[in-house]
Coordinates of C-alpha atoms in Angstrom, one line a residue:
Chain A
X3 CA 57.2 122.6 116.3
X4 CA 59.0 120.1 118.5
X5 CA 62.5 120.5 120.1
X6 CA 65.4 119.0 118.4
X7 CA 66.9 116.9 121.1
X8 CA 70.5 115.0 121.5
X9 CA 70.4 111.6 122.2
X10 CA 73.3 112.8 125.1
X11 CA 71.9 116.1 126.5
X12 CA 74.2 117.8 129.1
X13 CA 71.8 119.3 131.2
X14 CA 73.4 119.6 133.7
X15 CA 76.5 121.0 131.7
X16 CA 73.6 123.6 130.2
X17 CA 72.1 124.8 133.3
X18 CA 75.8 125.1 135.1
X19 CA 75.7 128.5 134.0
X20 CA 74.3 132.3 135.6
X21 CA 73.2 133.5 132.2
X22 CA 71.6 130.1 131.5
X23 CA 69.8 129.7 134.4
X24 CA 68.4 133.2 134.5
X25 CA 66.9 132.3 131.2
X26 CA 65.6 129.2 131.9
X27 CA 64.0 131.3 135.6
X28 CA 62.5 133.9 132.9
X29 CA 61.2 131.0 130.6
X30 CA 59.7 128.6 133.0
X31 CA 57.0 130.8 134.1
X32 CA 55.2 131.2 130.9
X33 CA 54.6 132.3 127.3
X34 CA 57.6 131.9 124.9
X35 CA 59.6 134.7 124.6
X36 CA 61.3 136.5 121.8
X37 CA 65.5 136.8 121.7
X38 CA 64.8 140.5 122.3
X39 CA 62.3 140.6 125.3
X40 CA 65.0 138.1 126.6
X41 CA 68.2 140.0 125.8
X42 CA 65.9 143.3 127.6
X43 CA 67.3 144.1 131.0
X44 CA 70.6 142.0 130.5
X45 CA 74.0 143.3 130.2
X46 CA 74.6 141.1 127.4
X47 CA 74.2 141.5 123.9
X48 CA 71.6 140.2 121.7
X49 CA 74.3 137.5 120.2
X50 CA 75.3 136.0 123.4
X51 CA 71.9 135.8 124.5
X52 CA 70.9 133.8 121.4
X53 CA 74.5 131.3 122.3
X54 CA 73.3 130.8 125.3
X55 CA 69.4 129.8 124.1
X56 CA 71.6 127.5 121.6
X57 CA 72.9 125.7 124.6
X58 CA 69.6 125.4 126.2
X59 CA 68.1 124.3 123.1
X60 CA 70.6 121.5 122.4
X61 CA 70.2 120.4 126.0
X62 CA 66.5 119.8 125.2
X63 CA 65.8 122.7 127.9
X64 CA 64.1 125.2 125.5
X65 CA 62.9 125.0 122.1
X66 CA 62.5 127.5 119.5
X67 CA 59.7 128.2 117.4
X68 CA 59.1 131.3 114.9
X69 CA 56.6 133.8 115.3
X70 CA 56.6 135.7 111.8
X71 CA 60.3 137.6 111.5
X72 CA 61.2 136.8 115.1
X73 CA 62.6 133.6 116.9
X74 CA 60.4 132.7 120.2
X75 CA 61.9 130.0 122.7
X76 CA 59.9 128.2 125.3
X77 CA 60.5 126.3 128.2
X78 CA 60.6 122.6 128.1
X79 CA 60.3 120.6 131.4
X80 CA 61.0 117.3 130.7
X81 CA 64.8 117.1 130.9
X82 CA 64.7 119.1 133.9
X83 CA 62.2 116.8 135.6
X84 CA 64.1 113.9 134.6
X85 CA 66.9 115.0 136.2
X86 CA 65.2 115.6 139.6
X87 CA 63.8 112.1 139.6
X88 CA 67.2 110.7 139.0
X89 CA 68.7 112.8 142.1
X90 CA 65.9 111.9 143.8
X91 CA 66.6 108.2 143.3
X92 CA 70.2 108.7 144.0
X93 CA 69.0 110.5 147.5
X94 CA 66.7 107.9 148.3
X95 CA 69.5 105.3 148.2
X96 CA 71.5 107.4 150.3
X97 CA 69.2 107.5 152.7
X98 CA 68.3 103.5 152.9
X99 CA 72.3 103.2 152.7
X100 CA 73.0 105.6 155.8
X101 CA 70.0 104.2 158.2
X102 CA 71.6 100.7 157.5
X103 CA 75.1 102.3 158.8
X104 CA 73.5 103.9 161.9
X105 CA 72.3 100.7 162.7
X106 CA 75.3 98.7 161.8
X107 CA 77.4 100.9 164.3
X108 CA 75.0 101.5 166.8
X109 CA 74.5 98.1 167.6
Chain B
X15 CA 70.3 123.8 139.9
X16 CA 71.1 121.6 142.2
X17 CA 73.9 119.4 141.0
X18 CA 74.8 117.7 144.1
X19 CA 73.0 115.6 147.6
X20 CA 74.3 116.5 150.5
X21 CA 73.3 114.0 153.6
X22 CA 74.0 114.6 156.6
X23 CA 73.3 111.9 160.3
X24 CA 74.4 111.5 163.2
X25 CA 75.9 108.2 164.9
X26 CA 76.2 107.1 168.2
X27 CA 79.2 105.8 167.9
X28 CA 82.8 107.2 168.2
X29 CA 84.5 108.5 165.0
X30 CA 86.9 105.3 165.2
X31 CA 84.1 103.4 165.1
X32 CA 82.3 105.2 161.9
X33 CA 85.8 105.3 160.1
X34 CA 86.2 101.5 160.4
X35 CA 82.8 100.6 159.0
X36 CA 83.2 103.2 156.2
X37 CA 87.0 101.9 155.4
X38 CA 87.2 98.8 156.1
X39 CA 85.9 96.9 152.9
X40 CA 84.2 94.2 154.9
X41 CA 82.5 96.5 156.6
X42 CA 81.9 98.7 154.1
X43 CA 80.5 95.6 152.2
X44 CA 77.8 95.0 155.1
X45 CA 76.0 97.7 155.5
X46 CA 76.1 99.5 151.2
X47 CA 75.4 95.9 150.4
X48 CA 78.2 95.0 148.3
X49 CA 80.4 92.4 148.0
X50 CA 84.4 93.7 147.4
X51 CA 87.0 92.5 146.3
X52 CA 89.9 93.7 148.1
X53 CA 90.8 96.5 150.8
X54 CA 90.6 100.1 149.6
X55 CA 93.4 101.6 149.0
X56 CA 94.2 105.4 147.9
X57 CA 94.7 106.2 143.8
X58 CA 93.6 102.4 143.3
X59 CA 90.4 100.9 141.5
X60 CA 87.9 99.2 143.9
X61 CA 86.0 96.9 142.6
X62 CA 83.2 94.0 143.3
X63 CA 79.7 93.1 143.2
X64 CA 76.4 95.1 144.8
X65 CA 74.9 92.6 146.8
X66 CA 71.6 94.6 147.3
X67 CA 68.1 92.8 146.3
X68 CA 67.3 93.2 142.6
X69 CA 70.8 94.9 142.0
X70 CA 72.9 91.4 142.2
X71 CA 73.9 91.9 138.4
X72 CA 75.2 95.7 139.1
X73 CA 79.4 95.8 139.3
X74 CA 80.5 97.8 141.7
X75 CA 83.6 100.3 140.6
X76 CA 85.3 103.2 142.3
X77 CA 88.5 104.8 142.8
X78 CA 89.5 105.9 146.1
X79 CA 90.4 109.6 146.2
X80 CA 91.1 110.4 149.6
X81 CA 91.5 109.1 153.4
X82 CA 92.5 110.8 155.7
X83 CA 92.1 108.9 159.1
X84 CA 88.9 109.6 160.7
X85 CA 87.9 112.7 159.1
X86 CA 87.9 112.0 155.0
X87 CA 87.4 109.4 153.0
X88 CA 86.4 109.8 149.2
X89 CA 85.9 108.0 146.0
X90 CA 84.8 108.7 142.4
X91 CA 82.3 105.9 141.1
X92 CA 80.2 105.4 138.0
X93 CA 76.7 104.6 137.9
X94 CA 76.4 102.3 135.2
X95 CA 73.9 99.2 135.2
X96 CA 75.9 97.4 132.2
X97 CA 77.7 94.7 133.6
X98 CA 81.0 94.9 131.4
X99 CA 81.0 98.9 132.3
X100 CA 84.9 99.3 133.1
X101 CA 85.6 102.1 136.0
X102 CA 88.7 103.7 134.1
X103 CA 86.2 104.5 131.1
X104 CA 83.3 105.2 132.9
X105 CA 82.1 109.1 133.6
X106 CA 82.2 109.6 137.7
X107 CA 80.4 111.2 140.6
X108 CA 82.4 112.2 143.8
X109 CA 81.7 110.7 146.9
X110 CA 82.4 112.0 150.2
X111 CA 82.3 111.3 153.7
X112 CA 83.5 113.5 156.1
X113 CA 83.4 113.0 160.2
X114 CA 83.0 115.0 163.1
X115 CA 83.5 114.6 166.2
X116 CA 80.5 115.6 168.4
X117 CA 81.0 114.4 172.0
X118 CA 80.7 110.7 172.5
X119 CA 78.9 110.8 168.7
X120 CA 80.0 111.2 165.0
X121 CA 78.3 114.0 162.7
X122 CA 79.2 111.8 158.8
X123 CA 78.1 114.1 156.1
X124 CA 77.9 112.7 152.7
X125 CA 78.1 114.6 149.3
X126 CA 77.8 113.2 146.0
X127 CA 78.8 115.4 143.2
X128 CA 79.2 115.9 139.7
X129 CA 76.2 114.6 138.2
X130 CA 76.4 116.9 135.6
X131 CA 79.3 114.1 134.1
X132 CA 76.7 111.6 133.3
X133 CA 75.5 111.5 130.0
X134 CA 71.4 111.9 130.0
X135 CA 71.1 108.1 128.9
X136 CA 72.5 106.7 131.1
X137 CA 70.8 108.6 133.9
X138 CA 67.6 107.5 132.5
X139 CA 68.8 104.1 132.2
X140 CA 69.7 104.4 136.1
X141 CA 66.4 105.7 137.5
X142 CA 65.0 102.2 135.3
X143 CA 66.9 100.1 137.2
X144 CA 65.9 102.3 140.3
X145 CA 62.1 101.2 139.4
X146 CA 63.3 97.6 138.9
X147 CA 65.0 97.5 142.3
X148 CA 61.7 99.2 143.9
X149 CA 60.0 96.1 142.3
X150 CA 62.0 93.4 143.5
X151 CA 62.3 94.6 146.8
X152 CA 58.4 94.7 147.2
X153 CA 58.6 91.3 146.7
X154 CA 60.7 90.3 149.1
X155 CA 58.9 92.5 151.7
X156 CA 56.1 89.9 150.3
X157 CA 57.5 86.8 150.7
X158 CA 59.2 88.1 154.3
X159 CA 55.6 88.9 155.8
X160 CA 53.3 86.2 154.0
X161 CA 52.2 83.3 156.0
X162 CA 55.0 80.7 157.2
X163 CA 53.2 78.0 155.6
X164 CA 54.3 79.1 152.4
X165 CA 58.2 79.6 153.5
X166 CA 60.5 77.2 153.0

């Protein structure tokens, strides 16, 4: 099953969040996981786990996929990647940018 | 995640020094490669033309946030590639550079922030154009270094 992505994914927007990000850390390792194994060890309940998977999933970060009765998500690396080529881009630039002002007022 | 680059160099230069060449639009112009329009001025739209090799066709629009003399000086800009993208509409990062004195030197750090504004697109779009600039400049490391025979 593929991930239902939007066209304008906030992922940064999606990842800006403790509970999200702790997801995504338990998701990225591995093997898809249900809503339950997820929701094990957190505070929160089973419903705001599954809002925050929402999140992910509309941001393209996880996808959903069913396993019999239960809801699995897994980890999608793309839109993460994506991101850190683009900030990788944007530091690169900085970095040509600032070695041409050292030399502009060092000279 | 990481939402933000953080820079950070040191000049040998005094902070008066840095702060003119960061403020002063001609300057400024010189060395980020753009061409502006008019001085920068606090709450006001900057705008003008990216003079750097294969980004000639990128406009250049900010709004300055913040100067404070020789320590601050800020502005919001988008990071669109479209030509007729108008600042006032545009989703922003924050750019800052802050200065420090360090003896006869100046410690500029530089954050940009807020990346988490720009839609996904248009992110993509930019790291293109990143590639295209890459490209272009390749080529004129080219021309620069092939034999003067074939220079004008």
């Amino acid at each position: 099953m593929t991930a239902k992505r939007q066209a304008h994914a906030p992922v940064f927007a999606a990842l800006g969040d403790e509970t999200r990000l702790a997801l995504v850390a338990k998701l990225c390792k591995g093997q898809p996981r249900s809503i339950s194994q997820l929701t094990a060890g957190s505070r929160l309940t089973r419903q705001a786990i599954t809002k925050h998977l929402r999140v992910l999933e509309s941001a393209g970060v996880v996808h959903s996929l069913r396993s019999g009765r239960e809801s699995l998500f897994a980890f999608d690396a793309e839109p993460i990647e994506e991101i850190k080529k683009y900030l990788d881009a944007v530091s690169e630039q900085w970095d040509q940018a600032l070695s041409r002002l050292k030399s502009f007022v060092e000279s | 995640m990481n939402d933000r680059i953080e820079k950070c160099i040191e000049l040998k230069a005094p902070v008066s020094r840095v702060w003119r060449a960061l403020t002063d639009y001609r300057e400024f112009g010189q060395w980020f490669r753009v061409k502006l329009d008019g001085p920068f001025v606090v709450g006001q739209i900057s705008r003008g033309q990216i003079t750097y090799p294969g980004y000639e066709h990128v406009k250049w629009g900010a709004i300055v946030q913040k100067m404070e003399p020789e320590q601050l000086f800020s502005f919001t800009w988008h990071h669109s590639h479209d030509p007729n993208a108008d600042i006032s509409k545009e989703p922003t990062t924050l750019v800052e550079f802050r200065l420090e004195k360090i003896e006869a030197s100046t410690l500029l750090t530089v954050t940009e922030s807020g990346f988490e504004n720009l839609p996904a697109d248009r992110r993509l779009e930019a790291f293109r154009m990143n590639e295209a600039g890459w490209t272009e400049q390749l080529k004129n490391i080219e021309s620069y270094v092939a034999p003067k025979a074939t220079s004008a």
